[in-house]
mmCIF file of C-alpha atoms in Angstrom:
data_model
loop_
_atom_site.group_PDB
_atom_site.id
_atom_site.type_symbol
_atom_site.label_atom_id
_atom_site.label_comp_id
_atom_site.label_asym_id
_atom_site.label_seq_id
_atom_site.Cartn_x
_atom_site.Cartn_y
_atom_site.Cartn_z
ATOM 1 C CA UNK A 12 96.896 152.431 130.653
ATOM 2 C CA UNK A 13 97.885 150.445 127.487
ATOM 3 C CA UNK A 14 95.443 146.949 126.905
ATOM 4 C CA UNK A 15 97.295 143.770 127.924
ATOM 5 C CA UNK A 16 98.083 141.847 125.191
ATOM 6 C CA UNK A 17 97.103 137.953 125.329
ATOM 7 C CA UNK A 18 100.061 136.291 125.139
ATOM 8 C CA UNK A 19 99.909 131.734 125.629
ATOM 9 C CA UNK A 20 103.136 130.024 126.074
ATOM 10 C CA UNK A 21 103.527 126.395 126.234
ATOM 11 C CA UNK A 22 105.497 124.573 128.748
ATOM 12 C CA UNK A 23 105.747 127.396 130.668
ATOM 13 C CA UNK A 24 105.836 126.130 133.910
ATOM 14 C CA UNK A 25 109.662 124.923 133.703
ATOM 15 C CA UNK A 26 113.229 125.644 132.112
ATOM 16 C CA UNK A 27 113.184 127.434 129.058
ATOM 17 C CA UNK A 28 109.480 128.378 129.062
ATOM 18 C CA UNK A 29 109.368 129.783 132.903
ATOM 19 C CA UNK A 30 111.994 132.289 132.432
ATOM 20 C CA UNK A 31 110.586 133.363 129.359
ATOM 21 C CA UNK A 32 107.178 133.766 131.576
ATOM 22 C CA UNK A 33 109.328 135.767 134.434
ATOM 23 C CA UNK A 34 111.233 137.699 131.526
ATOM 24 C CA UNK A 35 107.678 138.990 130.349
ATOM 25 C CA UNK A 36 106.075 139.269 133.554
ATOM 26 C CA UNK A 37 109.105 141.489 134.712
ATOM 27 C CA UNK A 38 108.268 143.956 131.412
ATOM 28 C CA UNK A 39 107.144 147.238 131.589
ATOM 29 C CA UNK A 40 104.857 146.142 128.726
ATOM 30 C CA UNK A 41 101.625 144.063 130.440
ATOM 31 C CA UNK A 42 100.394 141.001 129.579
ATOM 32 C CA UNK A 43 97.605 138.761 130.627
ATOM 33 C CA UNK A 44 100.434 135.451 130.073
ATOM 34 C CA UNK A 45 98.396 132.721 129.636
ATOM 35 C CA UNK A 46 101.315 129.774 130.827
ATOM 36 C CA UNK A 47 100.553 126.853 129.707
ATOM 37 C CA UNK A 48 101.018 123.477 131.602
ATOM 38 C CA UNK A 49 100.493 120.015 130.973
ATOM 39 C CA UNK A 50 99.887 119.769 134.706
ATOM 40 C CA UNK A 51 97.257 122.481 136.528
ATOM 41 C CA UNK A 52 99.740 121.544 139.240
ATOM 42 C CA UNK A 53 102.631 122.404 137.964
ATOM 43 C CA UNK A 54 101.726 125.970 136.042
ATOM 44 C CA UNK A 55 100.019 126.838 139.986
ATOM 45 C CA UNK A 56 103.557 125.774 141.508
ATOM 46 C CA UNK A 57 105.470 128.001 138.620
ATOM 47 C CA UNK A 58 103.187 131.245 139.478
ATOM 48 C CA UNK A 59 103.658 130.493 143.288
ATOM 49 C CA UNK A 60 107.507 130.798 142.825
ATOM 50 C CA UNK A 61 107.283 133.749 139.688
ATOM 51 C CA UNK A 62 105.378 136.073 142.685
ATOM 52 C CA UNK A 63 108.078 135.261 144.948
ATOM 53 C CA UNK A 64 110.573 136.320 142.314
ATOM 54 C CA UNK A 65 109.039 139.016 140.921
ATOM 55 C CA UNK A 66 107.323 141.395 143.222
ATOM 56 C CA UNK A 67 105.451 143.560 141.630
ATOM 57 C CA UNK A 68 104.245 143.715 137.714
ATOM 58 C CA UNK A 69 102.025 145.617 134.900
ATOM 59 C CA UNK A 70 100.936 142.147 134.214
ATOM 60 C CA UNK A 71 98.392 139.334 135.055
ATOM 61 C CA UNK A 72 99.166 135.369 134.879
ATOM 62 C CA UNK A 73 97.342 132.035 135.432
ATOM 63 C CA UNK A 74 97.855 128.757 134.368
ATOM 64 C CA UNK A 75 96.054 126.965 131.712
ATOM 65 C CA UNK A 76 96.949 123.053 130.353
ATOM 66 C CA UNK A 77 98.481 122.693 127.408
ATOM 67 C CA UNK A 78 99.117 119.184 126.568
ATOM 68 C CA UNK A 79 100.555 119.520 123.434
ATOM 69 C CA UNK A 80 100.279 115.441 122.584
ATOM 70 C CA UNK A 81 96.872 115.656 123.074
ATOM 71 C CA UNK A 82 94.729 117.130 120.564
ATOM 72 C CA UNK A 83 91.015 117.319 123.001
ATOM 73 C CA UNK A 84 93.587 119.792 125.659
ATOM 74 C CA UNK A 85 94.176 121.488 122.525
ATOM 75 C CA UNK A 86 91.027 122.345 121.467
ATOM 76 C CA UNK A 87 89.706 122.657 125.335
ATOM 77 C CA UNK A 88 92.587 125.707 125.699
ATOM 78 C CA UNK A 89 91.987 127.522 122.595
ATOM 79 C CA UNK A 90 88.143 127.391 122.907
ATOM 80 C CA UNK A 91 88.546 128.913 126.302
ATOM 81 C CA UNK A 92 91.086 131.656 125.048
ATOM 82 C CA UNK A 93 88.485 132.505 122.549
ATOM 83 C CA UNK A 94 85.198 132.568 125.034
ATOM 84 C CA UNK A 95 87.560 134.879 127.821
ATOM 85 C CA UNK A 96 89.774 136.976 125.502
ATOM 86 C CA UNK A 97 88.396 136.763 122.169
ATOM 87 C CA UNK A 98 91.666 137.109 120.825
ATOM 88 C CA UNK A 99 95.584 136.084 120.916
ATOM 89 C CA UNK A 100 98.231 138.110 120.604
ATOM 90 C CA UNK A 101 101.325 136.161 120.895
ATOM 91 C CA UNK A 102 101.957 132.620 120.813
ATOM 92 C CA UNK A 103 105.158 131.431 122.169
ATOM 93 C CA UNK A 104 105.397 127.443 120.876
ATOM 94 C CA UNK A 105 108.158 126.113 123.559
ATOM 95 C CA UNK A 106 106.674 123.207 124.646
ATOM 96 C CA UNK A 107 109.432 120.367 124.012
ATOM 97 C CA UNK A 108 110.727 117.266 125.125
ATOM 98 C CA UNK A 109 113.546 114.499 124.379
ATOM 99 C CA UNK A 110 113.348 111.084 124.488
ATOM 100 C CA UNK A 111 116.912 110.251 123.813
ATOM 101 C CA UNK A 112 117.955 109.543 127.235
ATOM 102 C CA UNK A 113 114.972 106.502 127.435
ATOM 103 C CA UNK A 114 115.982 105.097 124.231
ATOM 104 C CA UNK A 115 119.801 105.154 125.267
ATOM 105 C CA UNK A 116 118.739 103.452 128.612
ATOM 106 C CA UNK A 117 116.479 100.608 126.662
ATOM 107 C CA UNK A 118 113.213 102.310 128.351
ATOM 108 C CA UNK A 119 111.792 103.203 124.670
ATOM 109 C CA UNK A 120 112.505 101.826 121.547
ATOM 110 C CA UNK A 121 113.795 103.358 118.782
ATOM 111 C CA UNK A 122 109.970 103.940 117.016
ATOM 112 C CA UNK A 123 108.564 104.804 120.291
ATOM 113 C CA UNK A 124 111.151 107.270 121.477
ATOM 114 C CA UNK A 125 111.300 109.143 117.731
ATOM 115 C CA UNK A 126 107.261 109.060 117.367
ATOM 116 C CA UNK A 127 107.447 110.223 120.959
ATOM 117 C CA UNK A 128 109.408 113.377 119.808
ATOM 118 C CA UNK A 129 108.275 113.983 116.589
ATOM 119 C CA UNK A 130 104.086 113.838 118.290
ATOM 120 C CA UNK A 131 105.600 116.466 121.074
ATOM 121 C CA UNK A 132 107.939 119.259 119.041
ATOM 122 C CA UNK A 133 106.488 118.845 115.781
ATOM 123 C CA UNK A 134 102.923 117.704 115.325
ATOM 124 C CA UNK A 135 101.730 118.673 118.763
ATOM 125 C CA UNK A 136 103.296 122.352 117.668
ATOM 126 C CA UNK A 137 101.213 122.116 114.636
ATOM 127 C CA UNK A 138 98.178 121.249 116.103
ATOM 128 C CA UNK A 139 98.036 123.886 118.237
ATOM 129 C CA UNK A 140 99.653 126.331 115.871
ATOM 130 C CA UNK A 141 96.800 125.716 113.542
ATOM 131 C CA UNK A 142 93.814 125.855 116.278
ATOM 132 C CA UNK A 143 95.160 129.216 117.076
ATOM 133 C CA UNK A 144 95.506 131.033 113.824
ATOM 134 C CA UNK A 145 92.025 132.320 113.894
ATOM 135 C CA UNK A 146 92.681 133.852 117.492
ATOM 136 C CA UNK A 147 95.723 135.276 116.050
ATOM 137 C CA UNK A 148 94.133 136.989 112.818
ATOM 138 C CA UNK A 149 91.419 138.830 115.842
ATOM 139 C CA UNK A 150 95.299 140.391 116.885
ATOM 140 C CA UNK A 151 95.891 143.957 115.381
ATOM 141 C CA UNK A 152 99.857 143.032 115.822
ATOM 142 C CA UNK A 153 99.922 138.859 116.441
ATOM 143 C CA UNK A 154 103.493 137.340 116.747
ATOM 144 C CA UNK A 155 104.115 133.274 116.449
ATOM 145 C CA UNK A 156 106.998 132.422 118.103
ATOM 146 C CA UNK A 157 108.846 128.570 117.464
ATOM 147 C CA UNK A 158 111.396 127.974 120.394
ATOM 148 C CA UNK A 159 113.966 125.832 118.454
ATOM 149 C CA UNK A 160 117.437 125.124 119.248
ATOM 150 C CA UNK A 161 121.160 125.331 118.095
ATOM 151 C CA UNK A 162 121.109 121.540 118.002
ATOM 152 C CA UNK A 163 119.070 121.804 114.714
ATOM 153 C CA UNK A 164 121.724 123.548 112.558
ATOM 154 C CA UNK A 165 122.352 121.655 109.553
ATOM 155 C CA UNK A 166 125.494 123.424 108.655
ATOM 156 C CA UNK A 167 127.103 122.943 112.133
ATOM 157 C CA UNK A 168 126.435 119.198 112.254
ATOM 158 C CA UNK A 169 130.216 119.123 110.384
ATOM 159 C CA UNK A 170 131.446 120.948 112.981
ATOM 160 C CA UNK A 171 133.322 118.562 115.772
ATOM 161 C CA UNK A 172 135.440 121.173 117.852
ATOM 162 C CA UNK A 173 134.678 123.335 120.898
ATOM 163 C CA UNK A 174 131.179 122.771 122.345
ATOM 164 C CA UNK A 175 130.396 121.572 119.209
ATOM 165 C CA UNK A 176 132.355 117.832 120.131
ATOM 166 C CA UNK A 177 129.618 117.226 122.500
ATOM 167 C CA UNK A 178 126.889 116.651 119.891
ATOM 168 C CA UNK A 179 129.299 115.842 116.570
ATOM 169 C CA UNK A 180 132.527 114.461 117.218
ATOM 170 C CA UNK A 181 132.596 110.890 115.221
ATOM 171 C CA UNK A 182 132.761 107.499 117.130
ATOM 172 C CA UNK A 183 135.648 104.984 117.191
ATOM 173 C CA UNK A 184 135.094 102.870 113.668
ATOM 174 C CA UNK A 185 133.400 99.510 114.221
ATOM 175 C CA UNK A 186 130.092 98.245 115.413
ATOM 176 C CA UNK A 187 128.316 98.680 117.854
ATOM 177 C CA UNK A 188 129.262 102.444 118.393
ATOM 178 C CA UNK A 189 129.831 102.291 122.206
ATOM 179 C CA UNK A 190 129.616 105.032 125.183
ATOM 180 C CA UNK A 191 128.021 107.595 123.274
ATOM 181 C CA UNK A 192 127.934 111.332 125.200
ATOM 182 C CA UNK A 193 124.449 112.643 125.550
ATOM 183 C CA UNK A 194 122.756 111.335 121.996
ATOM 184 C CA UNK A 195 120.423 114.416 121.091
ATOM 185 C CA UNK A 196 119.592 112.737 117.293
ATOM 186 C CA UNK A 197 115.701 112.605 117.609
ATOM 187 C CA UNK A 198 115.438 115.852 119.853
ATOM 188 C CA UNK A 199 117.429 117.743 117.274
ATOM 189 C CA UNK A 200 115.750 115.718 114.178
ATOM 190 C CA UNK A 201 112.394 117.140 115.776
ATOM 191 C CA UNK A 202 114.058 120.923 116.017
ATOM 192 C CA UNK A 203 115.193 120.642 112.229
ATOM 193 C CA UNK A 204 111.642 119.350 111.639
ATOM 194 C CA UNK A 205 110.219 122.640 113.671
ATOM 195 C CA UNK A 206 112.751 125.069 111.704
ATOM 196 C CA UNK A 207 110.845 124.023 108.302
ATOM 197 C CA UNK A 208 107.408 124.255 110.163
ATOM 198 C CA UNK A 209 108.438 127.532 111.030
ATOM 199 C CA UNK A 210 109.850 128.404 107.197
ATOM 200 C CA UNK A 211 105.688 126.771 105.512
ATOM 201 C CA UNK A 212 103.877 129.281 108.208
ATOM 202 C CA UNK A 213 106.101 132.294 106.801
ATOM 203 C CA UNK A 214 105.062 131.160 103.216
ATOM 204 C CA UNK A 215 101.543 130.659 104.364
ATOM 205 C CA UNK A 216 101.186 134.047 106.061
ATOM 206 C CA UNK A 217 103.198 135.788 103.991
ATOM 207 C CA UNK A 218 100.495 138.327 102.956
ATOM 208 C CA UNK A 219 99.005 138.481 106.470
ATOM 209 C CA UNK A 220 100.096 140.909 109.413
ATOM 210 C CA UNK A 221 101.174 138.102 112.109
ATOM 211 C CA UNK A 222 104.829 137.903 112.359
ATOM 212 C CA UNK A 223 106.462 134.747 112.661
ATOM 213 C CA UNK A 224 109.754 134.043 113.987
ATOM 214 C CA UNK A 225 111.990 130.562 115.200
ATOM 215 C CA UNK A 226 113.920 131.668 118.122
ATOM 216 C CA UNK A 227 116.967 130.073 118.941
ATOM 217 C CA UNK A 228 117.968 130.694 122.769
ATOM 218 C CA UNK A 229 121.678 129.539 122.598
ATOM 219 C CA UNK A 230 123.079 126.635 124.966
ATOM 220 C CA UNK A 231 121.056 126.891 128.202
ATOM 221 C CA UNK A 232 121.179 124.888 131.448
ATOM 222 C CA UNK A 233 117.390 123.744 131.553
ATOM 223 C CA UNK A 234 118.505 119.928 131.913
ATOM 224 C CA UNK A 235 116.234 118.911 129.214
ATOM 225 C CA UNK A 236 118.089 115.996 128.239
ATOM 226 C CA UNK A 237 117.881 114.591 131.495
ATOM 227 C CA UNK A 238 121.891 115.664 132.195
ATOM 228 C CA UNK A 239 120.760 118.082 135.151
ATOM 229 C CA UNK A 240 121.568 122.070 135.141
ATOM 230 C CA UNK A 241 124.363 121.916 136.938
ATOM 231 C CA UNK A 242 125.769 119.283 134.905
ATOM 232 C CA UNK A 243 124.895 121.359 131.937
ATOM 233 C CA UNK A 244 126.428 124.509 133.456
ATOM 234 C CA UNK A 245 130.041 122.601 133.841
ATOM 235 C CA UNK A 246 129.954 121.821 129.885
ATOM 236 C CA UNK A 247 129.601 125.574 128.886
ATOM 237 C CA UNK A 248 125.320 125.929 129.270
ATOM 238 C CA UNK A 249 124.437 129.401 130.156
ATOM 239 C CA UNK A 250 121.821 130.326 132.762
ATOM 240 C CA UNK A 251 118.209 129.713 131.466
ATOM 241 C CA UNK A 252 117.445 133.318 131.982
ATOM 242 C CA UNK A 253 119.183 134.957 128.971
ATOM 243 C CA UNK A 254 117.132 132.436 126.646
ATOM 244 C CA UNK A 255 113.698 134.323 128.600
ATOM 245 C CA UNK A 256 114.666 137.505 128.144
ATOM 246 C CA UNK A 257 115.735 136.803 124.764
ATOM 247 C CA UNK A 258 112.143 135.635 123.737
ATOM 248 C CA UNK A 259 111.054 138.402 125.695
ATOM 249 C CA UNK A 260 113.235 140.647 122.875
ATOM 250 C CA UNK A 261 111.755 139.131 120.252
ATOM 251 C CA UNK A 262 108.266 139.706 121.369
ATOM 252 C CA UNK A 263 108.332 143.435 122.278
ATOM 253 C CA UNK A 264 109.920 143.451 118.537
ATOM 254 C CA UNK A 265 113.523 143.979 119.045
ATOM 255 C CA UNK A 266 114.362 141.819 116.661
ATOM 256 C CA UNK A 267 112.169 142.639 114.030
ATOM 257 C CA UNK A 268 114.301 142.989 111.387
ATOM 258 C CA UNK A 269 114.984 139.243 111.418
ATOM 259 C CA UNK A 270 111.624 138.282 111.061
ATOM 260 C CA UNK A 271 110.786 134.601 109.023
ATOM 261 C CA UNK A 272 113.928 133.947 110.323
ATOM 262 C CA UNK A 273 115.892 132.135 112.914
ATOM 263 C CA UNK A 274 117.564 134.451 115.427
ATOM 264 C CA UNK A 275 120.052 133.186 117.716
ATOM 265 C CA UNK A 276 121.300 134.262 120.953
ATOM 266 C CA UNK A 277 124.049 132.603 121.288
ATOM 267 C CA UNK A 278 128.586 133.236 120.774
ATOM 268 C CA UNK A 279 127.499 134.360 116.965
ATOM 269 C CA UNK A 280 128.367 137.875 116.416
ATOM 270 C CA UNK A 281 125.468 137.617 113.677
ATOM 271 C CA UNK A 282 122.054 136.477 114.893
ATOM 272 C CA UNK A 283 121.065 135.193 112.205
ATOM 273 C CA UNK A 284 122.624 132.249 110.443
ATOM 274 C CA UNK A 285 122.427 129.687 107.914
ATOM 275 C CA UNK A 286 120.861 126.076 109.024
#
């Protein structure tokens, strides 16, 4: 029987992240999936309803926390990664948030809700990134993964047609700009951010074995924004599970051939395109 690789995913217990987690729990391949949580709670509550889903598997899962804001849960998980496993395999940054909703609604200001985003996708990713590399380099085939998103594209940003209206379409003229549609401008600020993190750790471990990747999972119904999934789902998002299984594609290597790269799973007959 073939040694499960250690594989950590942040935010795993939700959206996004937990179909990624039943995507590679479901694999022939096994794992020991290491899902990260900021909440014990949470990642127990996400394995509860993955064993309901998913009856029987060549894998093993528990939760660990993963507060990616907080540099001492950091350091806690990747300590005890390297006193139980001595290694990492794979390491799946999804872990994300947005902040645009409480800044629209006057909760946050416009500094709190952009260092809010920016401490959560970017330097929080960074942290963690970094704390890990050592774990990865124990790996005889490591694979960093950056969950980014098609709201990041700097090339599409002129495009104001199709789905694409929802996020570029220009305002009336005047000022104030008035009833704008689900603002995403510090979430996707903080993915364009991540794509460049992503580009410096290909530069940086460019003559080492670990294979990096940005994975881009197309327009998914997790209700991240704070819209709701079905609300999502009437506007054109897809169901959360073809973004997990497309992770799970990229990290049994079928997609190797784009690797430094973005890859997108999305209406793109290429997978691969400019940002």
């Amino acid at each position: 029987m073939a040694a499960k690789q250690i594989l950590l995913i942040t935010g795993g217990n939700t959206g996004l992240g937990y179909e990624a987690v039943k995507a590679l729990y479901a694999s022939a391949t096994p794992y020991e999936i290491l899902l990260g949580s900021r909440k014990i709670s949470n990642g127990e509550q996400a394995i509860e309803k993955l064993k309901e889903e998913v009856k029987e598997s060549a894998s093993s899962v528990s939760v660990v926390q993963a507060d990616v804001s907080s540099d001492e849960s950091l350091e806690k998980l990747v300590n005890g990664i390297e006193s139980k496993y001595g290694k990492l395999d794979v390491l799946i940054n999804n872990a994300g948030a947005s902040f645009d909703g409480a800044l629209q609604s006057g909760q946050m200001s416009i500094r709190e809700a952009y260092n809010a985003s920016w401490d959560t996708n970017v330097s929080g990713t960074q942290v963690l990134t970094t704390l890990a590399m050592p774990l990865l380099f124990k790996s005889s085939q490591p694979r960093l993964l950056f969950v980014t998103s098609g709201t990041s594209s700097l090339i599409q940003t002129d495009l104001s047609d199709g789905i694409f209206a929802r996020l570029n379409a220009a305002p009336d003229a005047g000022w104030p700009k008035q009833g704008q549609f689900n603002p995403v401008t510090s979430y996707r600020s903080t993915k364009t951010g991540l794509n460049m993190l992503m580009r410096e750790w290909v530069k940086i471990l460019r003559n080492d074995p670990v294979k990096v990747f940005a994975v881009s999972p197309g327009f998914l119904a997790t209700g991240l924004g704070g819209m709701g999934a079905e609300q999502m789902k009437k506007i054109g998002a897809q169901d959360p599970a073809i973004g997990g299984k497309f992770i799970r594609d990229v990290v049994e290597g079928k997609r190797d051939q784009y690797e430094g790269q973005i890859v997108r799973s999305d209406f793109f007959d290429d997978p691969v395109q400019p940002y």
